[in-house]
Short mmCIF file of C-alpha atoms and ligand atoms in Angstrom, two decimals:
data_model
loop_
_atom_site.label_atom_id
_atom_site.label_comp_id
_atom_site.label_asym_id
_atom_site.label_seq_id
_atom_site.Cartn_x
_atom_site.Cartn_y
_atom_site.Cartn_z
CA MET A 384 40.69 -39.99 6.67
CA GLY A 385 37.21 -39.20 7.93
CA THR A 386 36.78 -36.58 10.64
CA TRP A 387 33.08 -36.68 11.56
CA LYS A 388 32.72 -36.61 15.37
CA SER A 389 36.41 -35.67 15.77
CA SER A 390 36.41 -32.62 18.03
CA GLU A 391 38.51 -29.53 17.23
CA LYS A 392 40.96 -30.55 19.93
CA GLU A 393 41.31 -34.19 18.82
CA VAL A 394 41.33 -33.55 15.10
CA TYR A 395 44.39 -31.28 15.05
CA ASP A 396 46.60 -34.10 16.36
CA ALA A 397 44.76 -36.74 14.32
CA VAL A 398 45.33 -34.90 11.03
CA LEU A 399 48.98 -34.26 11.87
CA VAL A 400 49.51 -37.96 12.66
CA ALA A 401 47.60 -38.94 9.51
CA LEU A 402 49.57 -36.67 7.19
CA LYS A 403 52.86 -37.73 8.76
CA SER A 404 51.88 -41.42 8.31
CA GLY A 405 51.11 -40.93 4.63
CA TYR A 406 47.39 -40.10 4.39
CA ARG A 407 46.73 -37.57 1.65
CA HIS A 408 42.94 -37.28 1.64
CA ILE A 409 41.26 -35.45 4.52
CA ASP A 410 37.47 -35.39 4.55
CA THR A 411 35.57 -32.81 6.58
CA ALA A 412 32.38 -30.73 6.43
CA ALA A 413 31.21 -27.33 7.60
CA ALA A 414 28.78 -29.17 9.88
CA TYR A 415 31.55 -31.11 11.66
CA GLY A 416 32.73 -27.86 13.29
CA ASN A 417 36.40 -28.83 12.94
CA GLU A 418 37.58 -27.12 9.74
CA ASP A 419 39.64 -24.58 11.64
CA ALA A 420 41.73 -27.20 13.46
CA ILE A 421 42.13 -29.21 10.26
CA GLY A 422 43.38 -26.08 8.49
CA ARG A 423 45.94 -25.48 11.23
CA ALA A 424 47.12 -29.10 11.10
CA ILE A 425 47.50 -29.03 7.31
CA GLU A 426 49.49 -25.81 7.58
CA ASP A 427 51.67 -27.10 10.44
CA SER A 428 52.34 -30.42 8.66
CA GLY A 429 54.54 -28.56 6.19
CA ILE A 430 53.29 -30.79 3.38
CA GLU A 431 52.83 -29.09 0.02
CA ARG A 432 49.24 -28.14 -0.73
CA ASN A 433 49.27 -29.90 -4.10
CA GLU A 434 50.10 -33.20 -2.39
CA ILE A 435 46.98 -33.11 -0.21
CA PHE A 436 43.38 -33.75 -1.25
CA VAL A 437 40.87 -31.88 0.92
CA THR A 438 37.11 -32.42 0.83
CA THR A 439 34.54 -30.32 2.64
CA LYS A 440 30.75 -30.10 2.41
CA LEU A 441 27.96 -27.60 2.01
CA TRP A 442 25.52 -27.62 4.91
CA CYS A 443 21.74 -27.80 4.32
CA THR A 444 20.96 -24.29 5.57
CA ASP A 445 23.43 -22.90 3.01
CA HIS A 446 21.89 -24.41 -0.15
CA ARG A 447 21.00 -20.94 -1.42
CA ARG A 448 24.51 -19.56 -0.84
CA PRO A 449 27.17 -22.19 -1.65
CA ARG A 450 29.72 -19.61 -2.79
CA GLU A 451 29.64 -17.78 0.53
CA ALA A 452 29.57 -21.05 2.48
CA LEU A 453 32.58 -22.41 0.62
CA LYS A 454 34.48 -19.17 1.15
CA GLU A 455 33.81 -19.48 4.88
CA SER A 456 35.06 -23.06 4.83
CA LEU A 457 38.18 -22.03 2.90
CA ARG A 458 38.90 -19.27 5.41
CA LYS A 459 38.70 -21.77 8.27
CA LEU A 460 40.75 -24.35 6.36
CA ARG A 461 43.34 -21.68 5.45
CA LEU A 462 43.16 -22.80 1.84
CA SER A 463 42.50 -20.98 -1.42
CA PHE A 464 40.65 -23.99 -2.87
CA VAL A 465 39.43 -27.43 -1.88
CA ASP A 466 39.81 -30.48 -4.10
CA LEU A 467 36.23 -31.64 -3.70
CA TYR A 468 33.14 -29.78 -2.51
CA LEU A 469 30.11 -31.94 -1.74
CA MET A 470 26.46 -31.15 -1.19
CA HIS A 471 26.20 -32.77 2.25
CA TRP A 472 22.52 -33.82 1.97
CA PRO A 473 19.94 -33.35 -0.78
CA VAL A 474 17.72 -31.45 1.67
CA PRO A 475 17.62 -27.63 1.71
CA LEU A 476 16.78 -26.36 5.20
CA ASN A 477 15.40 -22.93 6.11
CA PRO A 478 18.40 -20.58 6.06
CA ASN A 479 16.66 -18.29 8.56
CA GLY A 480 15.55 -21.02 10.94
CA ASN A 481 16.83 -21.91 14.39
CA GLY A 482 20.39 -23.15 14.01
CA TYR A 483 22.00 -25.92 11.95
CA PHE A 484 19.02 -28.26 12.23
CA PRO A 485 16.11 -25.82 12.19
CA THR A 486 12.79 -27.26 13.29
CA LEU A 487 9.18 -26.17 13.01
CA PRO A 488 7.00 -25.68 16.10
CA ASN A 489 5.70 -29.25 15.54
CA GLY A 490 9.25 -30.59 15.89
CA LYS A 491 9.63 -31.53 12.20
CA ARG A 492 12.60 -30.38 10.14
CA ASP A 493 12.16 -26.83 8.83
CA ILE A 494 12.67 -27.64 5.14
CA ASP A 495 13.17 -24.85 2.61
CA THR A 496 10.29 -25.92 0.38
CA GLU A 497 10.84 -23.04 -2.07
CA TRP A 498 14.23 -24.49 -3.01
CA ASP A 499 15.51 -27.87 -4.21
CA PHE A 500 18.83 -29.64 -4.76
CA ILE A 501 18.76 -28.99 -8.52
CA LYS A 502 18.93 -25.25 -7.84
CA THR A 503 21.71 -25.89 -5.32
CA TRP A 504 23.64 -27.88 -7.93
CA ASP A 505 23.20 -25.08 -10.48
CA LEU A 506 25.08 -22.78 -8.08
CA LEU A 507 27.58 -25.40 -6.92
CA GLN A 508 28.84 -26.25 -10.39
CA GLU A 509 29.81 -22.59 -10.96
CA LEU A 510 32.37 -22.82 -8.15
CA VAL A 511 34.72 -24.99 -10.23
CA ALA A 512 35.21 -22.34 -12.94
CA GLU A 513 35.75 -19.79 -10.17
CA GLY A 514 38.66 -21.86 -8.85
CA LEU A 515 37.21 -22.28 -5.37
CA THR A 516 37.08 -26.05 -5.75
CA LYS A 517 38.68 -28.47 -8.19
CA SER A 518 35.56 -30.62 -8.38
CA VAL A 519 32.02 -30.95 -7.06
CA GLY A 520 29.96 -33.87 -5.90
CA VAL A 521 27.13 -34.96 -3.68
CA SER A 522 26.59 -36.94 -0.51
CA ASN A 523 23.71 -39.07 0.74
CA PHE A 524 22.19 -39.26 -2.75
CA SER A 525 20.06 -42.29 -3.66
CA VAL A 526 19.78 -43.63 -7.22
CA LYS A 527 16.48 -41.74 -7.44
CA SER A 528 18.11 -38.43 -6.48
CA LEU A 529 21.09 -39.05 -8.77
CA LYS A 530 18.75 -39.78 -11.68
CA LYS A 531 16.86 -36.56 -11.04
CA LEU A 532 20.11 -34.59 -10.92
CA LEU A 533 21.60 -36.19 -14.05
CA ALA A 534 18.35 -35.51 -15.96
CA SER A 535 18.38 -31.81 -15.08
CA PRO A 536 18.50 -29.61 -18.23
CA SER A 537 20.72 -27.14 -16.36
CA LEU A 538 23.37 -29.78 -15.53
CA LYS A 539 26.76 -28.70 -16.87
CA ILE A 540 29.07 -30.73 -14.63
CA LYS A 541 28.25 -34.23 -13.42
CA PRO A 542 28.96 -34.95 -9.74
CA VAL A 543 32.35 -36.69 -9.60
CA ALA A 544 31.50 -38.48 -6.37
CA ASN A 545 28.64 -39.49 -4.08
CA GLN A 546 29.69 -39.96 -0.46
CA VAL A 547 27.38 -42.39 1.33
CA GLU A 548 27.33 -44.82 4.23
CA LEU A 549 28.95 -48.05 3.02
CA HIS A 550 30.08 -51.12 4.94
CA PRO A 551 29.21 -54.85 4.83
CA TYR A 552 25.94 -54.20 6.72
CA LEU A 553 24.98 -51.58 4.10
CA PRO A 554 26.82 -52.39 0.88
CA GLN A 555 24.24 -50.61 -1.35
CA HIS A 556 25.06 -52.84 -4.33
CA LYS A 557 22.49 -51.24 -6.63
CA LEU A 558 23.65 -47.72 -5.83
CA LEU A 559 27.26 -48.76 -6.48
CA LYS A 560 26.28 -50.31 -9.82
CA TYR A 561 24.34 -47.23 -10.91
CA ALA A 562 27.11 -44.83 -9.82
CA THR A 563 29.78 -46.89 -11.58
CA GLU A 564 27.76 -47.06 -14.81
CA ASN A 565 27.42 -43.29 -14.71
CA GLY A 566 31.04 -42.48 -13.94
CA ILE A 567 30.36 -41.35 -10.37
CA LEU A 568 32.77 -42.56 -7.71
CA LEU A 569 31.20 -43.79 -4.47
CA GLU A 570 32.97 -42.73 -1.29
CA ALA A 571 32.40 -44.81 1.84
CA TYR A 572 31.65 -42.97 5.07
CA SER A 573 31.39 -44.90 8.34
CA PRO A 574 33.25 -47.78 6.65
CA LEU A 575 33.92 -49.42 10.02
CA GLY A 576 30.32 -49.07 11.23
CA SER A 577 30.79 -45.73 13.02
CA THR A 578 31.13 -45.17 16.77
CA GLY A 579 30.58 -48.33 18.86
CA SER A 580 30.72 -50.45 15.71
CA THR A 581 29.07 -53.85 15.85
CA ILE A 582 30.58 -54.88 12.49
CA LEU A 583 34.09 -55.04 13.94
CA SER A 584 32.91 -57.87 16.20
CA ASP A 585 30.67 -59.60 13.65
CA ASP A 586 31.42 -63.36 13.56
CA THR A 587 31.95 -63.55 9.80
CA VAL A 588 34.16 -60.45 9.81
CA VAL A 589 36.23 -61.66 12.76
CA LYS A 590 36.69 -65.16 11.30
CA LEU A 591 37.71 -63.86 7.88
CA ALA A 592 40.09 -61.33 9.47
CA GLU A 593 41.67 -64.14 11.54
CA LYS A 594 42.07 -66.29 8.43
CA LEU A 595 43.79 -63.41 6.61
CA LYS A 596 45.84 -62.45 9.72
CA VAL A 597 44.65 -58.83 9.75
CA SER A 598 42.46 -56.81 12.10
CA PRO A 599 38.71 -56.55 11.38
CA ALA A 600 39.23 -52.83 10.61
CA THR A 601 41.94 -53.62 8.04
CA LEU A 602 39.62 -56.20 6.47
CA LEU A 603 36.74 -53.70 6.14
CA ILE A 604 38.99 -51.01 4.66
CA SER A 605 40.51 -53.55 2.24
CA TRP A 606 37.03 -54.69 1.19
CA ALA A 607 36.02 -51.08 0.43
CA VAL A 608 39.06 -50.74 -1.83
CA TRP A 609 38.45 -54.16 -3.40
CA ARG A 610 35.01 -52.96 -4.53
CA ASN A 611 36.49 -49.78 -6.02
CA THR A 612 35.16 -47.27 -3.53
CA VAL A 613 37.03 -44.44 -1.86
CA VAL A 614 37.19 -45.24 1.84
CA LEU A 615 37.24 -42.71 4.68
CA PRO A 616 37.92 -44.41 8.02
CA LYS A 617 37.71 -42.05 10.99
CA SER A 618 39.97 -42.28 14.00
CA VAL A 619 41.53 -39.97 16.55
CA THR A 620 43.77 -42.72 17.97
CA PRO A 621 47.34 -42.54 16.58
CA SER A 622 47.90 -46.34 16.49
CA ARG A 623 44.59 -46.85 14.64
CA ILE A 624 45.21 -43.95 12.27
CA GLU A 625 48.49 -45.60 11.31
CA SER A 626 47.17 -49.16 11.08
CA ASN A 627 44.14 -48.09 9.01
CA LEU A 628 46.55 -47.07 6.26
CA SER A 629 47.80 -50.59 5.54
CA ILE A 630 45.48 -52.73 3.53
CA ILE A 631 45.62 -56.11 1.85
CA ASP A 632 44.55 -57.29 -1.61
CA LEU A 633 41.35 -59.25 -1.07
CA SER A 634 40.64 -62.24 -3.29
CA ASP A 635 37.30 -62.09 -5.10
CA GLU A 636 36.18 -65.08 -3.07
CA ASP A 637 36.81 -63.32 0.25
CA GLY A 638 35.36 -60.03 -1.05
CA GLU A 639 32.16 -61.85 -1.99
CA ILE A 640 31.82 -63.21 1.56
CA LEU A 641 31.50 -59.64 2.86
CA ASN A 642 29.38 -58.64 -0.15
CA GLY A 643 26.86 -61.26 0.91
CA LEU A 644 26.69 -60.45 4.61
CA SER A 645 23.75 -58.03 4.47
CA ALA A 646 21.64 -60.48 2.46
CA LYS A 647 21.83 -62.84 5.45
CA LYS A 648 21.56 -60.27 8.23
CA GLY A 649 19.49 -57.49 6.66
CA ASN A 650 20.70 -53.96 6.00
CA VAL A 651 21.69 -51.74 8.91
CA ARG A 652 21.96 -48.00 8.51
CA PHE A 653 23.87 -46.33 11.36
CA VAL A 654 23.49 -42.74 10.12
CA ASP A 655 19.80 -42.04 9.64
CA PRO A 656 18.69 -38.55 10.69
CA ASP A 657 15.01 -37.70 10.49
CA TRP A 658 14.49 -35.55 7.37
CA SER A 659 10.76 -36.20 7.01
CA PRO A 660 8.74 -35.31 5.07
CA PHE A 661 11.75 -35.32 2.71
CA VAL A 662 12.66 -38.90 1.80
CA VAL A 663 16.46 -39.20 1.50
CA PHE A 664 17.12 -42.93 1.53
CA ASP A 665 15.60 -45.53 -0.72
CA ASP A 666 15.42 -49.29 -0.18
CA ASP A 667 15.86 -49.70 -3.96
CA ASP A 668 19.57 -48.82 -3.49
CA TYR A 669 20.23 -52.14 -1.74
P1 A2P B 414 38.58 -43.68 17.56
O1 A2P B 414 38.31 -42.47 16.68
O2 A2P B 414 38.32 -43.41 19.01
O3 A2P B 414 39.93 -44.29 17.30
P2 A2P B 414 33.93 -45.10 11.07
O4 A2P B 414 35.17 -44.84 10.28
O5 A2P B 414 33.10 -46.21 10.52
O6 A2P B 414 33.13 -43.85 11.31
O7 A2P B 414 34.35 -45.65 12.50
C1 A2P B 414 34.93 -44.80 13.43
C2 A2P B 414 34.94 -45.49 14.76
O8 A2P B 414 35.80 -46.64 14.71
C3 A2P B 414 35.52 -44.58 15.81
O9 A2P B 414 34.82 -44.83 17.00
C4 A2P B 414 36.98 -45.02 15.89
O10 A2P B 414 37.49 -44.81 17.19
C5 A2P B 414 36.88 -46.50 15.61
N1 A2P B 414 38.06 -47.04 14.93
C6 A2P B 414 38.82 -46.45 13.97
N2 A2P B 414 39.82 -47.25 13.56
C7 A2P B 414 39.71 -48.38 14.28
C8 A2P B 414 40.48 -49.59 14.34
N3 A2P B 414 41.53 -49.77 13.55
N4 A2P B 414 40.08 -50.54 15.22
C9 A2P B 414 39.00 -50.35 16.02
N5 A2P B 414 38.25 -49.25 16.02
C10 A2P B 414 38.59 -48.26 15.16
#
């Protein structure tokens, strides 16, 4: 279950409902500001720690201090380790700047130009041996960034996963192919098209969902599984949390219909913060 945009208040109940319904993977991030409530819900669920898979993420202003940042996350989550720790974005931001999204006087992002994500990875990979996380990965990495990381002479552990925006309007076929060839699992965030989704009412999606007698959300989640990605639908509504858990086996023919949607309509990226002059996304991933 995804928890971006789920407030502290909402997410406690949402995680409890999710765990009671059978979810076992909870995805959060330091930047979501909800780790504390998620930690309380996990504790109150009474479910054994080793049955639950928890992911959290390193924020950009903490690229120079992932150990300390992870320890802070663990304290909030009330856990002694997470299962997966991701570098949230490949962009180091000034750790002494103004807030979570520090800016320069000209309004541009205050990027930590003396640092880069290779150095961040060098520190991140140490956290596995220290037992603070079972595995490490990245998020919002393009093929270009992944190639740079995999070619680093100091690489000891490959990222196990790359969490990126994935849905039929942004299937990122080339990124999926590259990740698969290199043994990196892609995880789909915003799989339903995020808040106010237009994909859920897309004609092709609605027609295919009607044909298969499922909801558009179930179709999109099933498609993500059909193409071998991990899928992280977000909801704070109990009925949706429960229904998002049931999926169907898509035939290759139906899967290909959704695979081809963006070629007709063009790619749409719903999560696209301004990181300039750092270039995060790359059209070559489509
Ligand atoms: P809510 O959290 O209010 O239930 P994504 O996973 O792509 O980020 O999409 C999350 C958005 O989709 C949220 O606004 C969420 O609303 C909504 N959503 C989640 N599950 C469903 C569903 N089964 N049907 C319709 N909308 C859903």
